Coordinates of C-alpha atoms in Angstrom, one line a residue:
Chain V
M1 CA 0.0 0.0 0.0
E2 CA 1.3 3.4 -0.9
K3 CA 1.2 6.3 1.4
E4 CA 1.3 9.8 0.0
V5 CA 2.8 12.9 1.7
N6 CA 2.1 16.2 0.0
N7 CA 4.7 18.8 0.9
C8 CA 3.8 21.4 -1.7
G9 CA 4.1 24.9 -0.4
L10 CA 6.1 23.8 2.6
A11 CA 9.5 25.3 3.5
C12 CA 12.4 23.3 4.7
P13 CA 12.8 21.3 6.9
Q14 CA 9.1 20.5 7.0
P15 CA 9.2 18.2 3.9
V16 CA 11.9 16.1 5.5
I17 CA 10.1 15.9 8.8
N18 CA 6.8 14.9 7.2
T19 CA 8.5 12.2 5.1
K20 CA 10.4 11.0 8.2
K21 CA 7.1 10.7 10.1
A22 CA 5.4 8.8 7.3
L23 CA 8.3 6.4 7.2
D24 CA 8.4 6.0 10.9
E25 CA 4.8 4.8 10.9
I26 CA 5.4 1.8 8.7
N27 CA 7.7 -1.2 9.0
S28 CA 7.9 -1.7 5.3
G29 CA 6.2 -0.3 2.3
V30 CA 6.1 2.6 -0.1
V31 CA 5.9 6.3 0.7
V32 CA 5.5 8.9 -2.1
S33 CA 6.7 12.3 -1.0
I34 CA 5.7 15.1 -3.3
V35 CA 7.7 18.3 -3.1
D36 CA 7.6 21.5 -5.3
N37 CA 11.1 22.7 -5.1
E38 CA 14.7 21.7 -5.7
V39 CA 15.8 22.3 -2.2
A40 CA 13.2 20.0 -0.7
K41 CA 13.9 17.4 -3.3
E42 CA 17.6 17.4 -2.4
N43 CA 17.0 17.3 1.3
V44 CA 14.4 14.6 1.3
T45 CA 16.5 12.4 -1.1
R46 CA 19.5 12.9 1.1
F47 CA 17.6 12.0 4.2
V48 CA 16.1 8.9 2.7
Q49 CA 19.4 7.7 1.2
N50 CA 21.2 8.1 4.5
A51 CA 18.4 6.2 6.3
G52 CA 19.1 3.3 3.9
H53 CA 15.8 3.3 2.0
Q54 CA 15.4 2.9 -1.7
V55 CA 14.5 6.1 -3.5
D56 CA 13.4 7.1 -7.0
V57 CA 12.7 10.6 -8.1
K58 CA 10.5 11.6 -11.0
K59 CA 9.6 15.1 -12.2
S60 CA 5.9 15.7 -13.0
N61 CA 5.0 19.2 -14.1
D62 CA 6.4 21.5 -11.5
N63 CA 6.6 18.9 -8.7
Y64 CA 9.0 16.1 -7.8
M65 CA 7.5 12.7 -6.9
I66 CA 9.9 11.0 -4.6
T67 CA 9.1 7.3 -4.3
I68 CA 10.6 5.7 -1.2
T69 CA 10.6 2.0 -0.5
K70 CA 11.3 0.9 3.0
G71 CA 12.1 -2.6 4.2
E72 CA 11.1 -5.7 2.4
G73 CA 9.9 -4.1 -0.8
Q74 CA 13.4 -3.0 -1.7
Q75 CA 14.8 -4.4 -4.8
V76 CA 18.3 -5.5 -3.8
N77 CA 21.2 -5.0 -6.2
K78 CA 19.1 -3.1 -8.7
S79 CA 21.7 -0.9 -10.1
K80 CA 20.2 2.5 -10.8
D81 CA 21.4 6.0 -10.0
N82 CA 20.5 7.5 -6.7
I83 CA 19.7 4.2 -5.1
T84 CA 21.7 3.3 -2.1
I85 CA 21.4 0.0 -0.4
T86 CA 24.5 -0.6 1.5
N87 CA 23.4 -3.8 3.3
T88 CA 23.1 -6.6 0.9
T89 CA 23.7 -9.6 3.1
Q90 CA 21.0 -12.3 3.8
S91 CA 21.4 -11.9 7.6
N92 CA 19.2 -9.7 9.8
I93 CA 21.7 -9.6 12.6
V94 CA 22.9 -6.3 13.9
Y95 CA 26.0 -6.3 16.1
L96 CA 26.3 -3.3 18.5
I97 CA 30.0 -3.1 19.5
T98 CA 30.6 -0.7 22.4
T99 CA 34.2 -1.4 23.3
D100 CA 37.5 -2.1 21.6
A101 CA 38.3 -5.0 23.9
L102 CA 35.9 -7.9 24.2
G103 CA 34.9 -8.6 27.8
Q104 CA 36.3 -7.3 31.0
G105 CA 39.7 -8.3 32.4
S106 CA 43.0 -8.1 30.6
P107 CA 42.7 -5.6 27.7
D108 CA 45.3 -7.5 25.7
L109 CA 43.2 -10.6 25.9
G110 CA 40.2 -8.4 25.0
Y111 CA 41.8 -7.2 21.8
T112 CA 42.8 -10.7 20.8
L113 CA 39.3 -11.9 21.4
M114 CA 37.8 -9.0 19.5
K115 CA 40.0 -9.8 16.5
S116 CA 39.0 -13.5 16.5
F117 CA 35.3 -12.4 16.9
F118 CA 35.4 -10.6 13.5
T119 CA 37.2 -13.5 11.9
A120 CA 34.4 -15.8 13.2
I121 CA 31.5 -13.7 11.9
K122 CA 33.1 -13.3 8.4
E123 CA 31.4 -16.5 7.2
T124 CA 27.8 -15.4 7.9
A125 CA 28.4 -11.6 7.3
P126 CA 25.8 -9.8 9.5
A127 CA 23.6 -7.1 8.2
I128 CA 25.0 -4.3 10.1
L129 CA 27.9 -3.6 12.5
I130 CA 27.5 -0.6 14.7
F131 CA 30.6 0.8 16.5
M132 CA 30.1 3.0 19.5
N133 CA 32.2 4.4 22.3
T134 CA 35.8 2.9 22.3
G135 CA 34.4 0.4 19.7
V136 CA 34.9 3.0 17.0
K137 CA 38.6 2.5 17.3
L138 CA 38.3 -0.9 15.8
A139 CA 37.3 0.7 12.5
C140 CA 40.3 3.1 12.5
K141 CA 43.6 2.7 10.8
D142 CA 46.4 1.0 12.7
Y143 CA 44.0 -1.5 14.2
K144 CA 44.4 -5.1 13.2
T145 CA 40.6 -5.5 12.9
I146 CA 40.5 -3.4 9.7
E147 CA 41.2 -6.2 7.3
D148 CA 38.4 -8.4 8.5
L149 CA 36.0 -5.4 8.5
M150 CA 36.9 -4.5 5.0
E151 CA 36.2 -8.1 3.9
L152 CA 32.8 -7.9 5.7
Q153 CA 32.0 -4.7 4.0
E154 CA 32.8 -6.3 0.6
K155 CA 30.4 -9.1 1.5
G156 CA 27.7 -6.5 2.0
T157 CA 27.8 -5.8 5.8
E158 CA 27.0 -2.2 6.5
I159 CA 29.4 -0.6 8.9
L160 CA 28.4 2.4 11.0
A161 CA 30.8 4.3 13.2
C162 CA 29.3 6.8 15.7
G163 CA 30.4 10.3 14.7
T164 CA 30.1 11.7 18.3
C165 CA 32.4 9.0 19.5
L166 CA 35.0 9.5 16.8
D167 CA 35.0 13.2 17.7
Y168 CA 35.2 12.5 21.4
Y169 CA 38.4 10.4 20.9
K170 CA 39.6 12.9 18.2
I171 CA 40.0 10.1 15.6
R172 CA 37.5 11.1 12.9
E173 CA 40.3 11.4 10.4
N174 CA 41.5 7.9 11.2
L175 CA 38.3 6.0 10.3
A176 CA 39.4 3.5 7.7
V177 CA 36.3 1.4 7.0
G178 CA 32.6 2.1 7.2
K179 CA 30.7 5.4 7.3
I180 CA 30.3 8.0 10.0
S181 CA 26.9 7.8 11.5
N182 CA 24.6 9.6 14.0
M183 CA 22.4 8.4 16.8
F184 CA 19.3 8.8 14.7
E185 CA 20.6 6.5 12.0
I186 CA 22.0 4.1 14.5
V187 CA 18.7 3.7 16.3
N188 CA 17.0 3.0 12.9
A189 CA 19.7 0.4 12.2
M190 CA 19.1 -1.3 15.5
E191 CA 15.4 -1.4 14.9
S192 CA 15.9 -3.0 11.5
G193 CA 17.1 -6.4 12.7
K194 CA 18.0 -8.6 15.6
V195 CA 20.5 -6.7 17.8
I196 CA 23.3 -8.5 19.6
T197 CA 25.4 -6.3 21.9
V198 CA 29.1 -7.0 22.2
P199 CA 30.1 -5.4 25.5
Chain X
M1 CA 15.2 30.6 15.1
V2 CA 15.4 30.6 18.9
D3 CA 12.4 30.5 21.1
D4 CA 13.8 32.6 23.9
P5 CA 13.2 36.3 23.2
Y6 CA 16.1 37.5 25.3
T7 CA 18.5 35.2 23.4
F8 CA 17.0 36.3 20.1
G9 CA 17.7 40.0 21.0
Q10 CA 21.3 39.1 21.9
I11 CA 21.9 37.3 18.7
A12 CA 20.4 40.1 16.6
A13 CA 22.6 42.6 18.3
A14 CA 25.8 40.6 18.0
N15 CA 25.0 40.2 14.3
A16 CA 24.5 43.9 13.8
L17 CA 27.6 44.9 15.7
S18 CA 29.8 42.5 13.8
D19 CA 30.3 44.6 10.7
V20 CA 32.0 47.4 12.8
F21 CA 34.4 44.9 14.4
A22 CA 35.1 43.3 11.0
M23 CA 36.2 46.7 9.7
G24 CA 38.6 47.3 12.6
G25 CA 36.2 49.8 14.3
K26 CA 34.7 50.4 17.7
P27 CA 30.9 50.5 17.9
V28 CA 29.7 53.7 19.5
L29 CA 26.0 54.0 18.9
A30 CA 23.2 51.5 18.2
L31 CA 19.6 52.3 17.2
N32 CA 16.9 49.6 17.6
I33 CA 14.7 48.8 14.6
V34 CA 11.6 46.9 15.8
C35 CA 8.6 45.4 14.0
F36 CA 6.1 43.9 16.4
P37 CA 2.4 42.7 16.2
N38 CA 0.0 44.3 18.7
C39 CA -1.6 41.0 19.4
L40 CA 1.6 39.6 20.9
D41 CA 2.5 39.9 24.6
I42 CA 4.5 43.2 25.0
Q43 CA 6.6 41.4 27.6
I44 CA 8.2 39.5 24.7
L45 CA 9.3 42.7 23.1
K46 CA 10.7 43.9 26.4
E47 CA 12.8 40.7 26.6
I48 CA 14.1 41.1 23.0
L49 CA 15.1 44.7 23.6
H50 CA 16.7 43.8 26.9
G51 CA 18.8 41.1 25.2
G52 CA 19.8 43.6 22.5
A53 CA 20.7 46.3 25.0
D54 CA 22.8 44.0 27.1
K55 CA 24.9 42.9 24.0
V56 CA 25.3 46.6 23.0
K57 CA 26.5 47.3 26.5
E58 CA 28.9 44.4 26.4
A59 CA 30.3 45.9 23.1
K60 CA 30.9 49.1 25.1
A61 CA 28.4 51.0 22.9
V62 CA 25.3 52.9 23.7
T63 CA 21.7 52.1 22.7
A64 CA 20.2 55.5 21.9
G65 CA 16.5 54.7 21.1
G66 CA 15.3 53.6 17.8
H67 CA 12.2 53.1 15.7
S68 CA 9.3 50.7 16.0
V69 CA 6.6 49.7 13.5
E70 CA 3.5 47.5 13.9
D71 CA 3.8 44.4 11.8
D72 CA 2.4 40.8 11.5
E73 CA 5.6 39.2 12.6
P74 CA 8.2 40.3 15.2
K75 CA 11.4 41.5 13.7
Y76 CA 14.4 43.0 15.4
G77 CA 17.6 44.5 14.2
L78 CA 20.0 47.4 14.9
A79 CA 21.6 50.2 13.0
V80 CA 25.1 50.5 14.4
T81 CA 27.6 53.4 14.0
G82 CA 31.2 52.9 14.9
L83 CA 34.5 54.8 14.8
V84 CA 37.7 53.9 13.1
H85 CA 40.7 55.9 12.1
P86 CA 40.8 56.2 8.2
N87 CA 44.3 54.6 8.2
D88 CA 43.1 51.7 10.2
I89 CA 40.0 50.7 8.2
L90 CA 40.0 47.0 7.4
T91 CA 38.2 45.9 4.3
N92 CA 38.0 42.6 2.4
A93 CA 40.0 44.1 -0.5
D94 CA 43.6 43.8 0.8
A95 CA 44.3 40.1 1.0
K96 CA 47.7 39.5 -0.4
P97 CA 49.2 36.4 -2.1
G98 CA 51.1 34.5 0.5
D99 CA 48.7 35.5 3.3
I100 CA 47.3 32.9 5.7
L101 CA 43.6 32.8 6.3
V102 CA 42.2 32.5 9.8
L103 CA 38.5 31.8 10.7
T104 CA 37.0 32.5 14.0
K105 CA 33.8 30.7 15.3
P106 CA 32.9 27.2 14.1
L107 CA 30.5 26.8 11.1
G108 CA 27.1 25.2 11.0
T109 CA 24.6 27.6 12.6
G110 CA 22.3 27.6 9.5
I111 CA 22.1 23.8 9.4
I112 CA 21.4 23.7 13.2
N113 CA 18.7 26.4 12.9
T114 CA 17.0 24.3 10.2
A115 CA 17.2 21.2 12.5
I116 CA 15.9 23.2 15.4
K117 CA 12.8 24.1 13.3
G118 CA 12.4 20.4 12.6
E119 CA 13.0 19.5 16.2
L120 CA 15.8 17.2 15.2
A121 CA 18.7 19.1 16.9
N122 CA 19.8 17.8 20.3
T123 CA 20.1 20.2 23.1
E124 CA 23.9 20.3 23.2
T125 CA 24.1 21.1 19.5
A126 CA 21.5 23.8 19.7
D127 CA 23.1 25.3 22.8
M128 CA 26.5 25.4 21.0
A129 CA 24.9 27.3 18.1
I130 CA 23.3 29.8 20.4
K131 CA 26.5 30.3 22.3
Y132 CA 28.4 31.1 19.1
M133 CA 25.6 33.2 17.5
S134 CA 25.3 35.4 20.6
Q135 CA 29.1 35.8 20.9
L136 CA 30.5 39.3 19.9
N137 CA 33.3 39.5 17.5
D138 CA 34.8 42.3 19.7
K139 CA 37.8 40.3 20.9
A140 CA 38.7 39.0 17.4
G141 CA 38.4 42.7 16.2
K142 CA 40.6 43.9 19.0
T143 CA 43.2 41.2 18.3
M144 CA 43.4 42.1 14.6
K145 CA 44.2 45.7 15.6
Q146 CA 46.9 44.6 18.0
V147 CA 48.6 42.3 15.6
G148 CA 47.9 44.1 12.3
V149 CA 46.2 42.1 9.6
N150 CA 45.7 42.8 5.8
A151 CA 42.0 42.1 5.3
C152 CA 38.9 40.9 7.0
T153 CA 35.2 40.1 6.4
D154 CA 32.5 38.7 8.7
I155 CA 30.8 35.5 7.8
T156 CA 27.0 35.8 7.6
G157 CA 24.3 34.9 5.1
F158 CA 26.4 34.0 2.1
G159 CA 28.3 31.4 4.1
F160 CA 32.0 30.9 4.5
L161 CA 32.5 30.3 0.8
G162 CA 30.3 33.2 -0.2
H163 CA 32.2 35.7 1.9
A164 CA 35.5 34.2 1.1
A165 CA 34.7 34.6 -2.6
E166 CA 33.8 38.3 -2.0
M167 CA 37.2 38.7 -0.4
A168 CA 39.0 37.0 -3.3
K169 CA 37.2 39.1 -5.9
A170 CA 37.7 42.4 -4.0
S171 CA 41.4 41.6 -3.4
N172 CA 41.9 40.3 -6.9
V173 CA 43.4 37.0 -5.6
S174 CA 42.5 33.3 -5.4
L175 CA 42.1 31.4 -2.2
E176 CA 43.0 27.9 -1.2
L177 CA 40.9 26.6 1.7
W178 CA 41.5 23.5 3.8
S179 CA 38.2 21.9 4.6
N180 CA 39.6 19.5 7.2
K181 CA 41.0 22.4 9.2
C182 CA 37.6 24.4 9.3
P183 CA 36.1 24.4 12.7
V184 CA 32.6 22.9 12.6
I185 CA 30.1 22.7 15.5
E186 CA 29.8 19.1 16.7
G187 CA 26.8 17.2 15.3
V188 CA 26.4 19.4 12.2
I189 CA 27.8 16.9 9.7
E190 CA 25.2 14.3 11.0
L191 CA 22.4 16.9 10.6
A192 CA 23.6 17.6 7.0
Q193 CA 23.4 13.9 6.3
M194 CA 19.8 14.0 7.4
G195 CA 18.9 16.7 4.9
M196 CA 18.7 19.6 7.3
I197 CA 20.2 22.0 4.7
P198 CA 18.7 25.4 4.6
A199 CA 17.6 26.8 1.2
G200 CA 20.2 29.6 1.5
A201 CA 23.0 27.0 1.3
Y202 CA 21.7 25.8 -2.0
N203 CA 21.4 29.4 -3.2
N204 CA 25.0 30.1 -2.2
R205 CA 26.2 27.0 -4.0
K206 CA 24.3 28.0 -7.1
Y207 CA 25.5 31.6 -7.0
L208 CA 29.2 30.7 -6.7
G209 CA 28.9 28.0 -9.3
A210 CA 32.2 27.1 -11.0
G211 CA 34.0 29.8 -9.0
V212 CA 34.5 27.2 -6.3
V213 CA 36.2 23.9 -7.0
F214 CA 36.3 21.0 -4.6
D215 CA 38.8 18.3 -4.3
D216 CA 37.2 14.8 -4.5
A217 CA 38.1 14.2 -0.9
V218 CA 35.7 16.9 0.4
S219 CA 32.5 15.2 1.4
R220 CA 29.1 16.5 0.2
E221 CA 28.2 17.3 3.8
M222 CA 31.4 19.3 4.4
Q223 CA 30.6 21.3 1.2
D224 CA 27.2 22.0 2.6
V225 CA 28.7 23.3 5.8
M226 CA 31.0 25.6 3.9
Y227 CA 28.0 27.0 1.9
D228 CA 25.8 27.1 5.0
P229 CA 24.5 30.7 5.7
Q230 CA 25.7 31.7 9.1
T231 CA 23.8 33.9 11.6
S232 CA 26.2 36.2 13.4
G233 CA 29.2 34.1 12.2
G234 CA 32.9 34.7 12.9
L235 CA 35.5 36.7 11.1
L236 CA 37.7 35.6 8.1
I237 CA 41.0 37.2 8.5
S238 CA 43.8 37.5 5.9
V239 CA 47.1 37.9 7.7
S240 CA 50.8 37.8 6.6
P241 CA 52.5 34.5 7.6
D242 CA 54.8 36.1 10.2
K243 CA 51.9 37.4 12.2
V244 CA 49.9 34.1 12.3
D245 CA 51.4 32.9 15.5
P246 CA 50.9 36.1 17.5
L247 CA 47.3 36.3 16.1
M248 CA 46.4 32.8 17.1
K249 CA 48.1 33.0 20.5
R250 CA 46.2 36.2 21.4
L251 CA 42.9 34.7 20.1
E252 CA 43.5 31.7 22.2
G253 CA 44.2 34.0 25.2
Y254 CA 40.8 35.6 24.6
Q255 CA 39.2 32.1 24.3
V256 CA 38.1 32.8 20.8
T257 CA 37.7 29.6 18.8
A258 CA 39.9 30.1 15.7
A259 CA 41.7 28.0 13.1
V260 CA 44.1 28.5 10.2
V261 CA 41.9 27.4 7.3
G262 CA 43.7 28.3 4.1
C263 CA 46.0 30.6 2.2
V264 CA 45.9 33.4 -0.4
K265 CA 47.3 32.8 -3.9
S266 CA 47.9 35.0 -6.8
K267 CA 44.8 35.2 -9.0
H268 CA 44.2 32.2 -11.3
E269 CA 41.3 30.6 -13.0
Q270 CA 39.4 29.5 -10.0
L271 CA 38.3 32.0 -7.3
I272 CA 38.4 29.3 -4.6
E273 CA 39.9 25.9 -4.4
V274 CA 38.8 23.7 -1.5
R275 CA 40.9 20.7 -0.5

């Protein structure tokens, strides 16, 4: 079932907010967001792409029809411009990794365990890996975990690193794999699958 | 933009006073310009004017009355007069090849204001924007006079790139800007990813067109931040290389957020090159 959101005559950021609301109300399905100016088209498209939904923009008369597919209806691997689906694995598992050392106790042991953890999940390739707090360091250069993470990314695992955390530890420039994310996107990612926290 | 009338008044005044500081002057006199609907609580206007008057006082100038008009929507601004010796006037027209560019105040207030309207900005980010918007450019102005700089402009509605381009045109030079050195309010990049880009940023991008060239490494979001219209933004200062250290040290001493963000080159094809 399609849901239509008419944003004609509305100034930014209202079209984005209305589209977000409509998408929040459904688990999966299609939302058509209609906007009447370039700025709203850009902003809505940007928002939707970053949220990981499929998007298609058509111009009709003076308006833009932005068709957004959320969840199951997404056609995976359909190569078309301005469609971004980063997660293309079969898994629905989302790992939330909040530390750079697995478990409490000796940090050295923790690092070793974390490294073998990534090697172990490479086979199944989870849908999403979320790195938060000191966990973000694992996706930064000079960490031994990078290679496994790159392989996972190639297999279709989406890798999100918390931007606030990277800034806090002043290592934003060092991020070597995955994309910088925000709490809003991270919450969406966690709600999209089965979350397993790695403390 | 902000709900609190006192803060709104402060920001409007800081914005109005900024031009005088950017030109190396000292504000002397401020006149209020007020539009206000008669259906709104007059207490609100009192708060706005109070905020404005306090900022003018902080700038060591005098509020000497003003003019009010009845209107559908509240509006507030100030006409500011300042003093500067003719030999000391700073403009945006004297940036010299070899100069280093220094930017005060972090960027991103336009994006944050858009997110505040959409109720998507968190409190910390919104508070940071308010802190910087209501901050006077007086200390940066004073520092420029102490150290001696070549050119200056304040960053407002045309964004960092817009005002930088004006400086480049007026000085007949080209600028190289280093995006990874530009100070940005925390959380702004994330808001840009969510599409919280004000229309003004798109207009600035369109207006500058091919005059600005970005290196591939500059993310779309960082580009947006550099085009983002600023409310009561900081100063872009062009200073000879030997004076950068004393300038930065003094700014730090005054606790003014500042960063070296680029350099001035002799004029070539592109007005601005962003790396």
